[in-house]
Each structure stands twice: as structure tokens, then as C-alpha cells.
PDB file of C-alpha atoms and ligand atoms in Angstrom:
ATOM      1  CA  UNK A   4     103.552 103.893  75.188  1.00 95.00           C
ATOM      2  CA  UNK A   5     101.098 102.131  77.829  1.00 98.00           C
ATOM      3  CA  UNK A   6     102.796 102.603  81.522  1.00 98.00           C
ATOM      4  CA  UNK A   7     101.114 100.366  84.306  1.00 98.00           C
ATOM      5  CA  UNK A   8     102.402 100.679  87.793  1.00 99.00           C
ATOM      6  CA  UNK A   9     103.236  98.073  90.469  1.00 99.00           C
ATOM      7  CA  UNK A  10     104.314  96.930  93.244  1.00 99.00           C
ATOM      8  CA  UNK A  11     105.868  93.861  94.596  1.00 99.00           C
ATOM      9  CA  UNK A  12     103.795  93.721  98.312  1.00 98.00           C
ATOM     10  CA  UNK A  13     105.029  93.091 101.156  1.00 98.00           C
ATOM     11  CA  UNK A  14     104.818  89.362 101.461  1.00 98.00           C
ATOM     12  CA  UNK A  15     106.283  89.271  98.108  1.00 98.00           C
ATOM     13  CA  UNK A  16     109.552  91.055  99.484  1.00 98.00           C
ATOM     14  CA  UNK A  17     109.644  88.916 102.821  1.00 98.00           C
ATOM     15  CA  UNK A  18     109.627  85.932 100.263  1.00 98.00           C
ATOM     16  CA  UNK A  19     112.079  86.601  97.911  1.00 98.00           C
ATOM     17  CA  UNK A  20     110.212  86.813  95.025  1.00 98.00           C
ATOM     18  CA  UNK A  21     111.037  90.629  93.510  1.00 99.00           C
ATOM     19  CA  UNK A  22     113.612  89.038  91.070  1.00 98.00           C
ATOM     20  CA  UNK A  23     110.583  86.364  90.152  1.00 98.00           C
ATOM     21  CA  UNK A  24     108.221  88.662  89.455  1.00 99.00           C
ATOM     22  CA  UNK A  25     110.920  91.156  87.279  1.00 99.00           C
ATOM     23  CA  UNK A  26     111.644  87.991  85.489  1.00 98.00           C
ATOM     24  CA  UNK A  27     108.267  87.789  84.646  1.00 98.00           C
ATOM     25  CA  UNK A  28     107.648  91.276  83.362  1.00 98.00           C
ATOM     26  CA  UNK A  29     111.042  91.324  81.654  1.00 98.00           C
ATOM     27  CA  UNK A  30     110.161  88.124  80.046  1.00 98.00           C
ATOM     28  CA  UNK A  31     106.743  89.253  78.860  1.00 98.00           C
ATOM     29  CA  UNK A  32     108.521  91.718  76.715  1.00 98.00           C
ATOM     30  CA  UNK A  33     107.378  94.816  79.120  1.00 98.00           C
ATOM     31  CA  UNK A  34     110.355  97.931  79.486  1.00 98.00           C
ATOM     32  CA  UNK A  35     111.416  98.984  83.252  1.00 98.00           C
ATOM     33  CA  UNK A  36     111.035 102.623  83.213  1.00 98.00           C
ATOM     34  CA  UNK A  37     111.571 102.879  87.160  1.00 98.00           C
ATOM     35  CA  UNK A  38     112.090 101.468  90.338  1.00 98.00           C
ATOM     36  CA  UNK A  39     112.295 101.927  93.911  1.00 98.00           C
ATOM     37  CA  UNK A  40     112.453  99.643  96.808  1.00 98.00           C
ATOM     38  CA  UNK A  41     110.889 101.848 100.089  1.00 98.00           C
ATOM     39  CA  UNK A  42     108.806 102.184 102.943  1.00 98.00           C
ATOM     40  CA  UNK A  43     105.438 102.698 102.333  1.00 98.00           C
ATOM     41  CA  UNK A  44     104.041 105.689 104.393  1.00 98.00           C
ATOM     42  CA  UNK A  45     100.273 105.675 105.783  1.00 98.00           C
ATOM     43  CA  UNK A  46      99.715 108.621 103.316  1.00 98.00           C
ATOM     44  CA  UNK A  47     100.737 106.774 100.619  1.00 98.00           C
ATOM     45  CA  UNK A  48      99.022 103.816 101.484  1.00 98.00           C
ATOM     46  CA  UNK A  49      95.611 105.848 101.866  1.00 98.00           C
ATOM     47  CA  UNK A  50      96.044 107.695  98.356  1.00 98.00           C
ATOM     48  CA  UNK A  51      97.096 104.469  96.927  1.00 98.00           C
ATOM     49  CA  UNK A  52      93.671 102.415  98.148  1.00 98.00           C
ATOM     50  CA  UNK A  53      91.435 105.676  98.531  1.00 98.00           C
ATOM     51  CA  UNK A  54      89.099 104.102  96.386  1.00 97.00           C
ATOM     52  CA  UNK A  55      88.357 101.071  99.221  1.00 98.00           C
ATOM     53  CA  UNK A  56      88.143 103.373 101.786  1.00 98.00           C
ATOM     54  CA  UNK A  57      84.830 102.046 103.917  1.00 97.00           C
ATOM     55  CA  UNK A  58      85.331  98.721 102.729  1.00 98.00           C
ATOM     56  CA  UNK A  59      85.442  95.627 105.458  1.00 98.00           C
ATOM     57  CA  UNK A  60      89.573  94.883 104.107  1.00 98.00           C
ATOM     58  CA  UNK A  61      90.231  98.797 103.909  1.00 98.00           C
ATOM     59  CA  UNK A  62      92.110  98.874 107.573  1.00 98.00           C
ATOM     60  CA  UNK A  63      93.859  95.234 107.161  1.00 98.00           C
ATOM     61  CA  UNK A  64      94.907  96.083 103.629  1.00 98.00           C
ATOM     62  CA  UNK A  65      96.793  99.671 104.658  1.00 98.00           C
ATOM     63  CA  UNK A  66      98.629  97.507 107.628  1.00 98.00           C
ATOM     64  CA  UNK A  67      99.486  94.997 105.206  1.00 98.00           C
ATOM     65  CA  UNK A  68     100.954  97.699 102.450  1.00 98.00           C
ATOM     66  CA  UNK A  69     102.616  99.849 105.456  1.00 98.00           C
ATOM     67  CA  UNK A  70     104.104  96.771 107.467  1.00 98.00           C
ATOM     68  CA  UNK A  71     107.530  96.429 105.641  1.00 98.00           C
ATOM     69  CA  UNK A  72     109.338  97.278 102.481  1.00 98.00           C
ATOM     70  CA  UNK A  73     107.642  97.322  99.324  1.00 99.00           C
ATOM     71  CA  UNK A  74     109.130  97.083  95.182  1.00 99.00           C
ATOM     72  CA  UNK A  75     107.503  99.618  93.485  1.00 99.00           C
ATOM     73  CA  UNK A  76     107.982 100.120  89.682  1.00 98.00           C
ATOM     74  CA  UNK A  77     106.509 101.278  86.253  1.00 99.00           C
ATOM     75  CA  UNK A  78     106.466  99.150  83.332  1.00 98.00           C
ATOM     76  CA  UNK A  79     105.298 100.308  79.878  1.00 98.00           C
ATOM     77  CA  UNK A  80     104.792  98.346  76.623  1.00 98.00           C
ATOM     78  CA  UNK A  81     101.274  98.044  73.974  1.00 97.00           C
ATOM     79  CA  UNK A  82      98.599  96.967  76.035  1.00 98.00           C
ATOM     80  CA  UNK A  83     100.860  97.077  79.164  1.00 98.00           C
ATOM     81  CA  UNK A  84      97.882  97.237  82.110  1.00 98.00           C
ATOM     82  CA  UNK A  85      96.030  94.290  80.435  1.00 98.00           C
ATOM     83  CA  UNK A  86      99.599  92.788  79.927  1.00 98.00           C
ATOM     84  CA  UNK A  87     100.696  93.227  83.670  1.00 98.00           C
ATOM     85  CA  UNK A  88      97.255  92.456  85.072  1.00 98.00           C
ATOM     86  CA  UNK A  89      97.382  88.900  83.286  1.00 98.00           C
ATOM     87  CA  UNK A  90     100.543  88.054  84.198  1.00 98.00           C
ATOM     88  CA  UNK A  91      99.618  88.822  87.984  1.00 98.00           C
ATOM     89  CA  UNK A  92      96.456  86.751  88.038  1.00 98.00           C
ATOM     90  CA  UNK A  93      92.635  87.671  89.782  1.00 98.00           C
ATOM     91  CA  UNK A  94      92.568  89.360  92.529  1.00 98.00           C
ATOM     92  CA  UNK A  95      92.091  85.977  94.629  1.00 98.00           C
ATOM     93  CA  UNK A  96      94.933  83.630  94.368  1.00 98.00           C
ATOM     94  CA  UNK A  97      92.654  80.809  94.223  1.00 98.00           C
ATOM     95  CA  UNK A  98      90.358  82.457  91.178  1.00 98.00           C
ATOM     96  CA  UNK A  99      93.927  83.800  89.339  1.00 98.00           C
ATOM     97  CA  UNK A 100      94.797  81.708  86.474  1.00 98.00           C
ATOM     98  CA  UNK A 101      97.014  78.289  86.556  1.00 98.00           C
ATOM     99  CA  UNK A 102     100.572  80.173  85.702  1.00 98.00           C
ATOM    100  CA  UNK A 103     100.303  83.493  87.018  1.00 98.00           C
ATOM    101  CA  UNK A 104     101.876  85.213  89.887  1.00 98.00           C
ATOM    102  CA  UNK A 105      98.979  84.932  92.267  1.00 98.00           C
ATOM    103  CA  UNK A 106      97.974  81.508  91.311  1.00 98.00           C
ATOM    104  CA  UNK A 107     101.517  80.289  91.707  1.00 98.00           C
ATOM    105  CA  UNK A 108     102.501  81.859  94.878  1.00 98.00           C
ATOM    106  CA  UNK A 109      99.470  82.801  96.401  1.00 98.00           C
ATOM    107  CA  UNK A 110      96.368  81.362  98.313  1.00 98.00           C
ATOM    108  CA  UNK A 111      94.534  84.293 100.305  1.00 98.00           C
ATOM    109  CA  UNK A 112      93.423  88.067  98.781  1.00 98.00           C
ATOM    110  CA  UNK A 113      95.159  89.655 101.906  1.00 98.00           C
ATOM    111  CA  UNK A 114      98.956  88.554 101.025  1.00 98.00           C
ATOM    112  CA  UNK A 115      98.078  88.224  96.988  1.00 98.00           C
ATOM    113  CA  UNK A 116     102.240  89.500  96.507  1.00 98.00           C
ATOM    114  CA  UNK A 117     101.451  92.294  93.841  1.00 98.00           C
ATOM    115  CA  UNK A 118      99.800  95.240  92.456  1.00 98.00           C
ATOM    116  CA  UNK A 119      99.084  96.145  89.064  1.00 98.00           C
ATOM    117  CA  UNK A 120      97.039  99.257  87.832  1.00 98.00           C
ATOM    118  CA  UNK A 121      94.086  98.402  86.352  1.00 98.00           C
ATOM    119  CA  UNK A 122      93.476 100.854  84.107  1.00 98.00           C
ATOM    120  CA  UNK A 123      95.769 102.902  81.444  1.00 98.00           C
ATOM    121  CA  UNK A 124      94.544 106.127  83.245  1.00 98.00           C
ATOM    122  CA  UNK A 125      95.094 104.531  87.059  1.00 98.00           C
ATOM    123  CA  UNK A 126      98.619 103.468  84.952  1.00 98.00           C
ATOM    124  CA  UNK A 127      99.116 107.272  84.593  1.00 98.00           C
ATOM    125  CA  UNK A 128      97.950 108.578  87.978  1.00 98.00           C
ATOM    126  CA  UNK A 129      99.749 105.712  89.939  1.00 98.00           C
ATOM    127  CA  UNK A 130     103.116 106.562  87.977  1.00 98.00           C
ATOM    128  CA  UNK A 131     102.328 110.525  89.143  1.00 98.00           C
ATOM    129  CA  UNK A 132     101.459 109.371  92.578  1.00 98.00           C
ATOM    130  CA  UNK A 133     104.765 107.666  93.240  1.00 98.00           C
ATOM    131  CA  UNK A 134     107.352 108.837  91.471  1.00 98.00           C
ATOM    132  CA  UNK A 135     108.779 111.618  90.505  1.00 98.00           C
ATOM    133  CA  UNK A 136     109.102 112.550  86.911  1.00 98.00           C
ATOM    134  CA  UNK A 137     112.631 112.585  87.206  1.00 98.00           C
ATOM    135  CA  UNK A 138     112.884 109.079  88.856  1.00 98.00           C
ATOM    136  CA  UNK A 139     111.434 107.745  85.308  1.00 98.00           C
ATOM    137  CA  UNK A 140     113.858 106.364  82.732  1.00 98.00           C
ATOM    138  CA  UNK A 141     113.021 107.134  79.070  1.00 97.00           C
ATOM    139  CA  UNK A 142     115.263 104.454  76.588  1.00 97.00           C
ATOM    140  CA  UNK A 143     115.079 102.531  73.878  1.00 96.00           C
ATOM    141  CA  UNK A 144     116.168  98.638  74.187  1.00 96.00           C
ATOM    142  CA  UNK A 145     117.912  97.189  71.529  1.00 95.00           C
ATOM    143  CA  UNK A 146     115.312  94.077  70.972  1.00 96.00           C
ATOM    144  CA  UNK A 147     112.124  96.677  71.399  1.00 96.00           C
ATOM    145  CA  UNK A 148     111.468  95.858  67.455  1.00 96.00           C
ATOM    146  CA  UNK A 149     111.257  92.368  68.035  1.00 97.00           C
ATOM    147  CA  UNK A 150     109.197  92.358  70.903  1.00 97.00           C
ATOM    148  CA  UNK A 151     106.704  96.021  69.909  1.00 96.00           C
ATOM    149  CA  UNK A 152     105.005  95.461  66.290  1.00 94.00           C
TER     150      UNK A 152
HETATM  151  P1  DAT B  29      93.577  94.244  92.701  1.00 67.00           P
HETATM  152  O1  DAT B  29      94.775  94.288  93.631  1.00 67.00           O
HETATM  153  O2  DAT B  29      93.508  92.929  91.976  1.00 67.00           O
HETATM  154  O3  DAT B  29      93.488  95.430  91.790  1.00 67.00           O
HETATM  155  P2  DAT B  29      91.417  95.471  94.219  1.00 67.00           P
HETATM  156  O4  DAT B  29      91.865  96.771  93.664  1.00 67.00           O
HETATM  157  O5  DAT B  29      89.979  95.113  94.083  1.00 67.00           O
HETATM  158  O6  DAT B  29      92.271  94.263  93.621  1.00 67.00           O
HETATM  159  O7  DAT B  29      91.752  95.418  95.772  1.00 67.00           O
HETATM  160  C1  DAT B  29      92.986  95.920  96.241  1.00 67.00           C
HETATM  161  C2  DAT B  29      93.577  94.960  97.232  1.00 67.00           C
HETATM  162  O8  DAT B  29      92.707  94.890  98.371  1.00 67.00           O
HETATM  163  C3  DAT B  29      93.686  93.518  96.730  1.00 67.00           C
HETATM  164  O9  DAT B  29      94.868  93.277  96.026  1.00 67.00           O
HETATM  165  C4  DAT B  29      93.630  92.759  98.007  1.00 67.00           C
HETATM  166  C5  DAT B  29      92.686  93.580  98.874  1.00 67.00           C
HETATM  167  N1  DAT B  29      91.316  93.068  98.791  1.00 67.00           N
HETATM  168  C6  DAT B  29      90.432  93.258  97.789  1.00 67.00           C
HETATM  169  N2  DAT B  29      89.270  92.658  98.035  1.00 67.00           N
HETATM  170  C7  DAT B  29      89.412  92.063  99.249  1.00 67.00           C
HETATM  171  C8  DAT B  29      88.567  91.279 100.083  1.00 67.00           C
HETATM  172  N3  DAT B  29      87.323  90.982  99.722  1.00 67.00           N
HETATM  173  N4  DAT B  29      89.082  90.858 101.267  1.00 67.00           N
HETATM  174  C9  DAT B  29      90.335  91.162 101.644  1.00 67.00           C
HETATM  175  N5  DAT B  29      91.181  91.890 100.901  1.00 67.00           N
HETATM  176  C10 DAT B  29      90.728  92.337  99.730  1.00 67.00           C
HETATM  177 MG1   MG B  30      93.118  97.393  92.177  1.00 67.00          MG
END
């Protein structure tokens, strides 16, 4: 099965809005597979966006991440990171779609409330990168043959 990882950001915490965007991602069909809520250390956070080091929003974004408690999870379903990254929106809250997560609560790219993995391989290295293999839940949910074809 696809995994995707995210993470509700920072702002998204300080707002209330983990049980929003669960909601979501329960509603969409996805499966929770795990979940943490934690601090996110500057190690992390420079693994995590390694691939925007040397941009112009590299130093702003790893404050951001590090400044307070982040929701980090792993979701898996068919065409989960496609799935995940739709229901989150475009990168810029004000390019996302009408209905999803960043178009809803959002209106800059520096406090755009969640991550998703982009990619079913990022999926798989992001799940490796922050958690454990232990801290993932393999199970079956009764409904999964109404929702997974
Ligand atoms: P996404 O989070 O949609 O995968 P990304 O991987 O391109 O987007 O960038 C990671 C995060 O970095 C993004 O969620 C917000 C921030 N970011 C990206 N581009 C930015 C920009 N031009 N200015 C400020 N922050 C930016
Ligand atoms: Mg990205």
C-alpha cells in the first residue's frame, strides 16, 4: 500500500486545526498508520528540507518547522501521495484549490499549515526518516473494502 508522510506545521497546531486536517484524511478514505505530536529538532528540520538548502526561504522555513510543536503522521491508501497532496492544496495558499487545506486556511507559503510527501519514494524515505519501524501500525479497518477497490 502507498504511505505518504505529513505533518500538521506549526501554525496548524497553534490554530487548532490537527483534528481538521485528520478529519480530512480520515474522510478521504486514507488509513493512520502512525502518529506523533513532538518537537522538531534542527537536525530534523535540515534532513527534512535538505533538498532547499541554498534557497532564499531555506533559513525562515527551518525556524518556522523548529519554532513549536509539530503533528507528524503516515497515511497509506492507492494513490495515497497524489491523494494527500490534493487534499492539502499548492504549495501557495492563494494558488491551492477552492476546498483544500491550504486554500481554506491559508494565505502565505511561509505558514501554508501542512506537509505532504510528494512522491511515493519521498513517502517511503520520509516514513524512515521519522519514525521508527516500530512506531508504525499495520491493521486492517473493517470498511477498507468499501473504500480500497
Ligand atoms: P510543498 O510543501 O508544497 O511540498 P516545497 O517542497 O516546494 O512545497 O517547499 C517546502 C516548503 O517551503 C513549503 O511548504 C513552504 C516553503 N516554501 C517553498 N517555496 C517558498 C517560497 N518561494 N517562499 C517561501 N517559502 C517557501
Ligand atoms: Mg515538498
Amino acid at each position: 500500500m502507498e504511505k505518504t508522510f505529513v505533518i500538521v506545521k506549526p501554525d496548524g497546531v497553534q490554530r487548532g486545526l490537527i483534528g481538521e486536517v485528520i478529519a480530512r484524511l480520515e474522510r478521504r478514505g486514507l488509513r493512520l498508520i502512525g502518529a506523533k505530536f513532538m518537537q522538531v529538532s534542527l537536525e530534523l528540520a535540515e534532513t527534512h528540507y535538505g533538498i532547499h538548502k541554498g534557497k532564499p526561504f531555506y533559513a525562515g522555513l527551518i525556524q518556522y518547522i523548529t519554532s513549536a510543536p509539530v503533528m507528524a503522521m503516515v497515511w497509506e491508501g492507492p494513490n495515497a501521495v497524489a491523494a494527500v497532496r490534493q487534499t492539502m492544496g499548492a504549495t501557495r495558499p492563494t494558488e491551492a484549490a477552492p476546498g483544500s487545506i491550504r486554500h481554506d486556511f491559508g494565505l502565505e507559503v511561509g505558514r501554508n499549515i501542512t506537509h505532504a510527501s510528494d512522491s511515493p519514494e519521498n513517502g517511503e524515505a520520509e516514513t524512515a526518516l521519522w519514525f521508527k519501524p516500530e512506531e508504525l501500525v499495520s491493521w486492517e479497518r473493517a470498511v477498507d473494502t468499501w473504500i480500497f477497490e
